PDB file of C-alpha atoms in Angstrom:
ATOM      1  CA  MET A  19     -43.050   4.355 -53.489  1.00  0.00           C
ATOM      2  CA  ALA A  20     -39.961   6.238 -54.546  1.00  0.00           C
ATOM      3  CA  ASP A  21     -36.904   4.207 -55.502  1.00  0.00           C
ATOM      4  CA  LYS A  22     -34.084   4.354 -52.991  1.00  0.00           C
ATOM      5  CA  ALA A  23     -31.083   6.325 -54.170  1.00  0.00           C
ATOM      6  CA  GLU A  24     -28.447   4.031 -55.646  1.00  0.00           C
ATOM      7  CA  LYS A  25     -25.493   3.709 -53.279  1.00  0.00           C
ATOM      8  CA  SER A  26     -22.099   4.332 -54.807  1.00  0.00           C
ATOM      9  CA  ARG A  27     -18.560   4.581 -53.396  1.00  0.00           C
ATOM     10  CA  ARG A  28     -17.499   6.686 -56.302  1.00  0.00           C
ATOM     11  CA  PRO A  29     -15.969  10.008 -55.137  1.00  0.00           C
ATOM     12  CA  ASP A  30     -17.767  13.209 -55.916  1.00  0.00           C
ATOM     13  CA  ASP A  31     -17.054  14.733 -59.297  1.00  0.00           C
ATOM     14  CA  THR A  32     -14.862  17.618 -58.046  1.00  0.00           C
ATOM     15  CA  PRO A  33     -11.379  18.618 -59.136  1.00  0.00           C
ATOM     16  CA  PHE A  34      -9.971  17.771 -55.693  1.00  0.00           C
ATOM     17  CA  LYS A  35     -11.516  14.380 -55.333  1.00  0.00           C
ATOM     18  CA  GLN A  36     -10.964  13.419 -58.970  1.00  0.00           C
ATOM     19  CA  GLN A  37      -7.408  14.700 -58.901  1.00  0.00           C
ATOM     20  CA  ARG A  38      -7.907  17.289 -61.647  1.00  0.00           C
ATOM     21  CA  MET A  39      -6.493  20.259 -59.718  1.00  0.00           C
ATOM     22  CA  ALA A  40      -4.012  22.505 -61.435  1.00  0.00           C
ATOM     23  CA  ALA A  41      -0.384  21.560 -60.762  1.00  0.00           C
ATOM     24  CA  TRP A  42       2.996  23.007 -61.457  1.00  0.00           C
ATOM     25  CA  GLN A  43       6.182  21.045 -61.970  1.00  0.00           C
ATOM     26  CA  PRO A  44       9.442  22.963 -62.117  1.00  0.00           C
ATOM     27  CA  ILE A  45      11.888  22.194 -64.867  1.00  0.00           C
ATOM     28  CA  LEU A  46      15.374  22.166 -63.316  1.00  0.00           C
ATOM     29  CA  THR A  47      18.143  23.665 -65.441  1.00  0.00           C
ATOM     30  CA  PRO A  48      21.788  24.111 -64.388  1.00  0.00           C
ATOM     31  CA  ILE A  49      21.312  27.851 -63.870  1.00  0.00           C
ATOM     32  CA  LYS A  50      18.228  27.370 -61.629  1.00  0.00           C
ATOM     33  CA  VAL A  51      19.986  24.679 -59.558  1.00  0.00           C
ATOM     34  CA  ILE A  52      23.050  26.902 -59.058  1.00  0.00           C
ATOM     35  CA  ILE A  53      20.802  29.842 -57.962  1.00  0.00           C
ATOM     36  CA  MET A  54      18.843  27.629 -55.591  1.00  0.00           C
ATOM     37  CA  PHE A  55      22.021  26.294 -53.912  1.00  0.00           C
ATOM     38  CA  LEU A  56      23.446  29.807 -53.620  1.00  0.00           C
ATOM     39  CA  ILE A  57      20.236  31.015 -51.841  1.00  0.00           C
ATOM     40  CA  ILE A  58      20.393  28.005 -49.485  1.00  0.00           C
ATOM     41  CA  GLY A  59      24.039  28.694 -48.779  1.00  0.00           C
ATOM     42  CA  VAL A  60      23.502  32.377 -48.014  1.00  0.00           C
ATOM     43  CA  ILE A  61      20.872  31.365 -45.511  1.00  0.00           C
ATOM     44  CA  PHE A  62      22.504  28.374 -43.771  1.00  0.00           C
ATOM     45  CA  VAL A  63      26.205  29.271 -43.764  1.00  0.00           C
ATOM     46  CA  PRO A  64      25.748  32.069 -41.235  1.00  0.00           C
ATOM     47  CA  VAL A  65      23.455  29.866 -39.198  1.00  0.00           C
ATOM     48  CA  GLY A  66      26.093  27.107 -39.163  1.00  0.00           C
ATOM     49  CA  VAL A  67      28.872  29.499 -38.214  1.00  0.00           C
ATOM     50  CA  THR A  68      26.822  30.878 -35.347  1.00  0.00           C
ATOM     51  CA  LEU A  69      25.976  27.383 -34.029  1.00  0.00           C
ATOM     52  CA  LEU A  70      29.684  26.369 -34.336  1.00  0.00           C
ATOM     53  CA  ASP A  71      30.808  29.385 -32.307  1.00  0.00           C
ATOM     54  CA  SER A  72      28.211  28.612 -29.644  1.00  0.00           C
ATOM     55  CA  SER A  73      29.374  25.004 -29.512  1.00  0.00           C
ATOM     56  CA  LYS A  74      32.993  26.049 -29.010  1.00  0.00           C
ATOM     57  CA  GLU A  75      31.981  28.144 -26.005  1.00  0.00           C
ATOM     58  CA  ILE A  76      30.651  25.096 -24.175  1.00  0.00           C
ATOM     59  CA  TYR A  77      33.045  23.931 -21.443  1.00  0.00           C
ATOM     60  CA  GLU A  78      33.402  20.202 -21.048  1.00  0.00           C
ATOM     61  CA  LYS A  79      35.747  18.337 -18.721  1.00  0.00           C
ATOM     62  CA  THR A  80      35.888  14.504 -18.507  1.00  0.00           C
ATOM     63  CA  ILE A  81      37.512  12.651 -15.627  1.00  0.00           C
ATOM     64  CA  VAL A  82      38.068   8.928 -16.093  1.00  0.00           C
ATOM     65  CA  TYR A  83      38.721   7.186 -12.769  1.00  0.00           C
ATOM     66  CA  ASP A  84      38.125   3.541 -13.583  1.00  0.00           C
ATOM     67  CA  GLY A  85      39.420   1.285 -16.273  1.00  0.00           C
ATOM     68  CA  ASP A  86      42.705   1.021 -18.061  1.00  0.00           C
ATOM     69  CA  ASP A  87      43.287   4.544 -19.294  1.00  0.00           C
ATOM     70  CA  THR A  88      42.405   6.574 -16.210  1.00  0.00           C
ATOM     71  CA  ASP A  89      43.127  10.201 -15.424  1.00  0.00           C
ATOM     72  CA  VAL A  90      43.698   9.371 -11.754  1.00  0.00           C
ATOM     73  CA  ASP A  91      45.033   6.329  -9.902  1.00  0.00           C
ATOM     74  CA  GLY A  92      43.616   4.187  -7.193  1.00  0.00           C
ATOM     75  CA  CYS A  93      40.031   3.622  -8.283  1.00  0.00           C
ATOM     76  CA  LYS A  94      40.284   0.757 -10.770  1.00  0.00           C
ATOM     77  CA  ILE A  95      37.971  -2.181  -9.984  1.00  0.00           C
ATOM     78  CA  LYS A  96      40.066  -5.391 -10.244  1.00  0.00           C
ATOM     79  CA  ASN A  97      37.601  -8.018  -8.951  1.00  0.00           C
ATOM     80  CA  THR A  98      33.823  -8.655  -9.036  1.00  0.00           C
ATOM     81  CA  ASN A  99      32.040  -7.381  -5.959  1.00  0.00           C
ATOM     82  CA  GLU A 100      35.295  -6.005  -4.700  1.00  0.00           C
ATOM     83  CA  GLY A 101      33.542  -3.548  -2.373  1.00  0.00           C
ATOM     84  CA  ALA A 102      36.567  -1.237  -2.378  1.00  0.00           C
ATOM     85  CA  GLU A 103      36.238   2.465  -1.651  1.00  0.00           C
ATOM     86  CA  CYS A 104      38.388   5.366  -3.037  1.00  0.00           C
ATOM     87  CA  SER A 105      38.191   9.094  -3.233  1.00  0.00           C
ATOM     88  CA  ILE A 106      39.456  11.418  -5.887  1.00  0.00           C
ATOM     89  CA  THR A 107      39.612  15.181  -6.163  1.00  0.00           C
ATOM     90  CA  PHE A 108      39.763  17.209  -9.376  1.00  0.00           C
ATOM     91  CA  ASN A 109      39.697  20.914 -10.086  1.00  0.00           C
ATOM     92  CA  ILE A 110      38.208  22.993 -12.900  1.00  0.00           C
ATOM     93  CA  GLY A 111      41.141  25.091 -14.062  1.00  0.00           C
ATOM     94  CA  GLU A 112      39.253  27.915 -15.707  1.00  0.00           C
ATOM     95  CA  ASP A 113      36.337  30.260 -15.159  1.00  0.00           C
ATOM     96  CA  VAL A 114      33.072  28.761 -16.314  1.00  0.00           C
ATOM     97  CA  GLU A 115      29.711  30.493 -16.525  1.00  0.00           C
ATOM     98  CA  GLY A 116      26.814  28.600 -14.965  1.00  0.00           C
ATOM     99  CA  PRO A 117      24.780  26.545 -14.952  1.00  0.00           C
ATOM    100  CA  VAL A 118      27.243  23.672 -14.873  1.00  0.00           C
ATOM    101  CA  TYR A 119      25.790  20.214 -15.355  1.00  0.00           C
ATOM    102  CA  VAL A 120      27.408  17.050 -13.970  1.00  0.00           C
ATOM    103  CA  TYR A 121      26.874  13.668 -15.617  1.00  0.00           C
ATOM    104  CA  TYR A 122      28.358  10.179 -15.170  1.00  0.00           C
ATOM    105  CA  GLU A 123      29.040   7.825 -18.065  1.00  0.00           C
ATOM    106  CA  LEU A 124      29.105   4.019 -17.948  1.00  0.00           C
ATOM    107  CA  GLU A 125      30.598   1.844 -20.675  1.00  0.00           C
ATOM    108  CA  ASN A 126      29.730  -1.774 -21.427  1.00  0.00           C
ATOM    109  CA  PHE A 127      26.654  -1.609 -19.162  1.00  0.00           C
ATOM    110  CA  TYR A 128      23.723  -2.952 -21.134  1.00  0.00           C
ATOM    111  CA  GLN A 129      20.813  -1.394 -19.261  1.00  0.00           C
ATOM    112  CA  ASN A 130      18.441  -2.299 -22.125  1.00  0.00           C
ATOM    113  CA  HIS A 131      19.043  -6.041 -21.827  1.00  0.00           C
ATOM    114  CA  ARG A 132      15.643  -7.775 -21.755  1.00  0.00           C
ATOM    115  CA  ARG A 133      16.205  -9.688 -18.512  1.00  0.00           C
ATOM    116  CA  TYR A 134      17.476  -6.545 -16.795  1.00  0.00           C
ATOM    117  CA  VAL A 135      14.563  -4.358 -17.965  1.00  0.00           C
ATOM    118  CA  LYS A 136      11.971  -6.893 -16.893  1.00  0.00           C
ATOM    119  CA  SER A 137      13.361  -7.373 -13.430  1.00  0.00           C
ATOM    120  CA  ARG A 138      11.256  -4.824 -11.530  1.00  0.00           C
ATOM    121  CA  SER A 139       7.847  -4.504  -9.804  1.00  0.00           C
ATOM    122  CA  ALA A 140       5.923  -1.417 -10.932  1.00  0.00           C
ATOM    123  CA  ALA A 141       3.310  -1.998  -8.217  1.00  0.00           C
ATOM    124  CA  GLN A 142       5.969  -2.141  -5.526  1.00  0.00           C
ATOM    125  CA  LEU A 143       7.609   1.003  -6.810  1.00  0.00           C
ATOM    126  CA  GLU A 144       4.276   2.801  -6.697  1.00  0.00           C
ATOM    127  CA  GLY A 145       3.994   2.064  -3.015  1.00  0.00           C
ATOM    128  CA  GLU A 146       2.050  -1.166  -2.674  1.00  0.00           C
ATOM    129  CA  ASN A 147       3.087  -3.189   0.325  1.00  0.00           C
ATOM    130  CA  LEU A 148       3.743  -6.598  -1.325  1.00  0.00           C
ATOM    131  CA  ASP A 149       5.256  -9.805   0.028  1.00  0.00           C
ATOM    132  CA  LYS A 150       7.719 -12.220  -1.562  1.00  0.00           C
ATOM    133  CA  SER A 151       5.117 -14.252  -3.391  1.00  0.00           C
ATOM    134  CA  ASP A 152       3.800 -11.102  -5.032  1.00  0.00           C
ATOM    135  CA  VAL A 153       7.143  -9.940  -6.490  1.00  0.00           C
ATOM    136  CA  SER A 154       9.143 -13.148  -7.029  1.00  0.00           C
ATOM    137  CA  SER A 155       8.068 -13.484 -10.651  1.00  0.00           C
ATOM    138  CA  ASP A 156       8.361  -9.823 -11.633  1.00  0.00           C
ATOM    139  CA  CYS A 157      11.706  -9.255  -9.908  1.00  0.00           C
ATOM    140  CA  ASP A 158      13.416 -12.562 -10.733  1.00  0.00           C
ATOM    141  CA  PRO A 159      16.221 -13.242 -10.105  1.00  0.00           C
ATOM    142  CA  LEU A 160      16.709 -10.707  -7.325  1.00  0.00           C
ATOM    143  CA  TYR A 161      13.788 -10.229  -4.939  1.00  0.00           C
ATOM    144  CA  LYS A 162      15.347 -11.107  -1.579  1.00  0.00           C
ATOM    145  CA  ASN A 163      18.629 -10.798   0.359  1.00  0.00           C
ATOM    146  CA  HIS A 164      18.798 -14.025   2.289  1.00  0.00           C
ATOM    147  CA  SER A 165      15.577 -13.926   4.363  1.00  0.00           C
ATOM    148  CA  LEU A 166      14.883 -10.232   3.820  1.00  0.00           C
ATOM    149  CA  LEU A 167      12.522  -9.027   1.081  1.00  0.00           C
ATOM    150  CA  LEU A 168      14.056  -6.369  -1.044  1.00  0.00           C
ATOM    151  CA  ASN A 169      11.977  -3.210  -1.442  1.00  0.00           C
ATOM    152  CA  PRO A 170      12.433  -2.227  -4.173  1.00  0.00           C
ATOM    153  CA  CYS A 171      13.313  -5.547  -5.706  1.00  0.00           C
ATOM    154  CA  GLY A 172      14.791  -6.484  -9.064  1.00  0.00           C
ATOM    155  CA  LEU A 173      18.033  -6.038 -10.940  1.00  0.00           C
ATOM    156  CA  ILE A 174      17.412  -2.417 -11.850  1.00  0.00           C
ATOM    157  CA  ALA A 175      16.771  -1.203  -8.339  1.00  0.00           C
ATOM    158  CA  ASN A 176      19.645  -3.199  -6.852  1.00  0.00           C
ATOM    159  CA  SER A 177      22.314  -2.086  -9.260  1.00  0.00           C
ATOM    160  CA  LEU A 178      21.995   1.647  -8.584  1.00  0.00           C
ATOM    161  CA  PHE A 179      25.074   3.740  -9.489  1.00  0.00           C
ATOM    162  CA  ASN A 180      26.248   4.704  -5.991  1.00  0.00           C
ATOM    163  CA  ASP A 181      29.322   6.878  -6.623  1.00  0.00           C
ATOM    164  CA  VAL A 182      28.973  10.157  -4.690  1.00  0.00           C
ATOM    165  CA  ILE A 183      29.943  13.337  -6.529  1.00  0.00           C
ATOM    166  CA  SER A 184      30.150  16.436  -4.370  1.00  0.00           C
ATOM    167  CA  LEU A 185      31.674  19.940  -4.280  1.00  0.00           C
ATOM    168  CA  ASP A 186      34.268  21.153  -1.909  1.00  0.00           C
ATOM    169  CA  ASN A 187      32.654  22.886   1.039  1.00  0.00           C
ATOM    170  CA  SER A 188      35.033  25.836   0.633  1.00  0.00           C
ATOM    171  CA  SER A 189      34.017  26.468  -2.938  1.00  0.00           C
ATOM    172  CA  GLY A 190      31.031  28.611  -2.006  1.00  0.00           C
ATOM    173  CA  TYR A 191      28.837  26.693  -4.440  1.00  0.00           C
ATOM    174  CA  SER A 192      26.175  24.062  -3.979  1.00  0.00           C
ATOM    175  CA  MET A 193      25.006  21.195  -6.127  1.00  0.00           C
ATOM    176  CA  ASP A 194      21.319  21.233  -6.949  1.00  0.00           C
ATOM    177  CA  GLU A 195      20.062  17.646  -7.205  1.00  0.00           C
ATOM    178  CA  LYS A 196      16.344  18.437  -7.419  1.00  0.00           C
ATOM    179  CA  GLY A 197      14.187  18.500 -10.540  1.00  0.00           C
ATOM    180  CA  ILE A 198      16.324  15.985 -12.486  1.00  0.00           C
ATOM    181  CA  SER A 199      13.449  13.544 -12.964  1.00  0.00           C
ATOM    182  CA  TRP A 200      10.044  13.697 -14.660  1.00  0.00           C
ATOM    183  CA  LEU A 201       7.267  15.147 -12.467  1.00  0.00           C
ATOM    184  CA  SER A 202       4.961  12.307 -13.440  1.00  0.00           C
ATOM    185  CA  ASP A 203       7.544   9.824 -12.187  1.00  0.00           C
ATOM    186  CA  ARG A 204       7.810  11.595  -8.870  1.00  0.00           C
ATOM    187  CA  LYS A 205       4.053  11.916  -8.403  1.00  0.00           C
ATOM    188  CA  VAL A 206       2.834   8.580  -9.691  1.00  0.00           C
ATOM    189  CA  LYS A 207       5.390   5.923 -10.472  1.00  0.00           C
ATOM    190  CA  PHE A 208       7.667   6.181  -7.431  1.00  0.00           C
ATOM    191  CA  ASN A 209       6.231   6.292  -3.952  1.00  0.00           C
ATOM    192  CA  ASN A 210       7.389   5.016  -0.603  1.00  0.00           C
ATOM    193  CA  VAL A 211       5.671   1.895   0.720  1.00  0.00           C
ATOM    194  CA  ASP A 212       2.106   2.195   2.141  1.00  0.00           C
ATOM    195  CA  GLY A 213       2.382   2.817   5.860  1.00  0.00           C
ATOM    196  CA  PHE A 214       5.636   4.774   5.674  1.00  0.00           C
ATOM    197  CA  LYS A 215       5.567   7.816   7.914  1.00  0.00           C
ATOM    198  CA  LYS A 216       7.950  10.663   8.564  1.00  0.00           C
ATOM    199  CA  VAL A 217       7.703  13.636  10.896  1.00  0.00           C
ATOM    200  CA  GLN A 218      10.096  16.525  11.214  1.00  0.00           C
ATOM    201  CA  HIS A 219      10.740  17.481  14.829  1.00  0.00           C
ATOM    202  CA  SER A 220      13.064  19.890  16.592  1.00  0.00           C
ATOM    203  CA  ASN A 221      13.884  17.630  19.549  1.00  0.00           C
ATOM    204  CA  ALA A 222      15.926  14.571  18.581  1.00  0.00           C
ATOM    205  CA  SER A 223      15.626  13.109  22.080  1.00  0.00           C
ATOM    206  CA  ALA A 224      11.781  13.054  21.999  1.00  0.00           C
ATOM    207  CA  SER A 225      10.078   9.664  22.023  1.00  0.00           C
ATOM    208  CA  CYS A 226       8.650   8.108  18.920  1.00  0.00           C
ATOM    209  CA  VAL A 227       5.232   7.748  20.483  1.00  0.00           C
ATOM    210  CA  GLU A 228       5.216  11.405  21.426  1.00  0.00           C
ATOM    211  CA  VAL A 229       6.282  12.541  17.954  1.00  0.00           C
ATOM    212  CA  MET A 230       4.269  10.008  15.850  1.00  0.00           C
ATOM    213  CA  GLY A 231       1.244  10.008  18.094  1.00  0.00           C
ATOM    214  CA  SER A 232       0.726   6.220  18.424  1.00  0.00           C
ATOM    215  CA  GLU A 233       2.230   3.157  20.055  1.00  0.00           C
ATOM    216  CA  LYS A 234       2.358   1.606  16.603  1.00  0.00           C
ATOM    217  CA  TYR A 235       5.409   3.734  15.870  1.00  0.00           C
ATOM    218  CA  ALA A 236       7.239   3.037  19.120  1.00  0.00           C
ATOM    219  CA  ASP A 237      10.203   1.516  17.249  1.00  0.00           C
ATOM    220  CA  CYS A 238      10.655   4.416  14.849  1.00  0.00           C
ATOM    221  CA  LYS A 239      14.108   5.750  14.015  1.00  0.00           C
ATOM    222  CA  VAL A 240      15.720   9.203  13.971  1.00  0.00           C
ATOM    223  CA  TYR A 241      17.541  10.737  11.031  1.00  0.00           C
ATOM    224  CA  VAL A 242      19.356  14.064  10.754  1.00  0.00           C
ATOM    225  CA  ASP A 243      19.667  15.373   7.154  1.00  0.00           C
ATOM    226  CA  SER A 244      22.396  17.430   5.574  1.00  0.00           C
ATOM    227  CA  ASP A 245      20.633  20.662   6.564  1.00  0.00           C
ATOM    228  CA  GLY A 246      20.653  19.659  10.214  1.00  0.00           C
ATOM    229  CA  SER A 247      16.896  19.001  10.379  1.00  0.00           C
ATOM    230  CA  THR A 248      15.737  16.090  12.551  1.00  0.00           C
ATOM    231  CA  TRP A 249      13.317  13.519  11.189  1.00  0.00           C
ATOM    232  CA  PHE A 250      11.501  10.707  12.878  1.00  0.00           C
ATOM    233  CA  TYR A 251      10.561   7.919  10.397  1.00  0.00           C
ATOM    234  CA  TRP A 252       8.954   4.525  10.401  1.00  0.00           C
ATOM    235  CA  TYR A 253       8.807   1.738   7.800  1.00  0.00           C
ATOM    236  CA  PRO A 254       6.418  -1.183   8.015  1.00  0.00           C
ATOM    237  CA  ASP A 255       7.900  -4.663   8.592  1.00  0.00           C
ATOM    238  CA  ASP A 256      11.342  -3.122   8.946  1.00  0.00           C
ATOM    239  CA  ASP A 257      12.684  -6.368  10.473  1.00  0.00           C
ATOM    240  CA  LYS A 258      11.604  -8.347   7.457  1.00  0.00           C
ATOM    241  CA  VAL A 259      12.400  -5.999   4.627  1.00  0.00           C
ATOM    242  CA  GLN A 260      15.583  -4.469   3.318  1.00  0.00           C
ATOM    243  CA  TYR A 261      14.591  -0.973   2.099  1.00  0.00           C
ATOM    244  CA  LEU A 262      16.453   1.170  -0.481  1.00  0.00           C
ATOM    245  CA  HIS A 263      18.175   3.420   2.105  1.00  0.00           C
ATOM    246  CA  GLU A 264      19.547   0.314   3.796  1.00  0.00           C
ATOM    247  CA  SER A 265      21.005  -0.934   0.506  1.00  0.00           C
ATOM    248  CA  TYR A 266      22.543   2.393  -0.452  1.00  0.00           C
ATOM    249  CA  PRO A 267      23.017   4.468   2.739  1.00  0.00           C
ATOM    250  CA  MET A 268      25.601   6.742   1.104  1.00  0.00           C
ATOM    251  CA  VAL A 269      23.240   7.744  -1.729  1.00  0.00           C
ATOM    252  CA  VAL A 270      19.659   7.413  -0.468  1.00  0.00           C
ATOM    253  CA  SER A 271      18.355   8.795   2.782  1.00  0.00           C
ATOM    254  CA  PRO A 272      15.523   7.031   4.737  1.00  0.00           C
ATOM    255  CA  ILE A 273      13.399  10.142   4.373  1.00  0.00           C
ATOM    256  CA  GLU A 274      13.547   9.968   0.559  1.00  0.00           C
ATOM    257  CA  GLY A 275      13.523   6.258  -0.053  1.00  0.00           C
ATOM    258  CA  VAL A 276      12.393   5.344  -3.574  1.00  0.00           C
ATOM    259  CA  GLU A 277      11.484   9.043  -4.130  1.00  0.00           C
ATOM    260  CA  ASN A 278      15.171   9.837  -4.423  1.00  0.00           C
ATOM    261  CA  GLU A 279      15.597  11.433  -7.804  1.00  0.00           C
ATOM    262  CA  HIS A 280      18.944   9.784  -8.552  1.00  0.00           C
ATOM    263  CA  PHE A 281      17.201   6.461  -8.119  1.00  0.00           C
ATOM    264  CA  ILE A 282      14.181   7.553 -10.240  1.00  0.00           C
ATOM    265  CA  VAL A 283      16.298   8.504 -13.199  1.00  0.00           C
ATOM    266  CA  TRP A 284      18.369   5.373 -12.904  1.00  0.00           C
TER     267      TRP A 284
END
């Protein structure tokens, strides 16, 4: 019987595995270093000048309307949960090539605080119809408003930035608020509650049963969107749950609910 080959963990006797491959190590002299830096400078100085010119062409305008050093008066929050409303108007004083992007900036708002980040229910946001006992732990400390279950619950969902930024109707321009969130978030992570139904209909005076097709939806509601389209919609357990559009009626429509993209990116 032939002897079994002796097992060995020794690498093969090749230049690569035994680290005997030819190598080259440059010897840096002052002249070589100077030449090398000159070549790098010739390449990168024009690139830097081009990028700087492009940066200078970017138009940016900042409007501060809350705090101590504001650009406009009347919008400073003086007390917690003040609930005050104000309106400001500002103009862009020069011609700007589109597209123009609008952002809001918050200071001293620690959105990555551990308790804040944990206060949410992923299952509820995905559309599962859960009760208070299912979300009380995940959404602590904010999962209900008195006797009403919050859907969505948690600190994140119930601290949504609800300032409304809009363009003057006479400007001839419109603000595109679609496509500002990840497609995967819109398709998977944020869905209206199971059982939610909406139907677009031309006759706002039609009955819910006629439009929805069942007595189950007899207590549905009607909503007319900004385009003038009429929608019939129905949420399950509407008398026991406070939905997102009821918490933020100026920002979120009942037709969008948690699929509102401003809410998704929040």
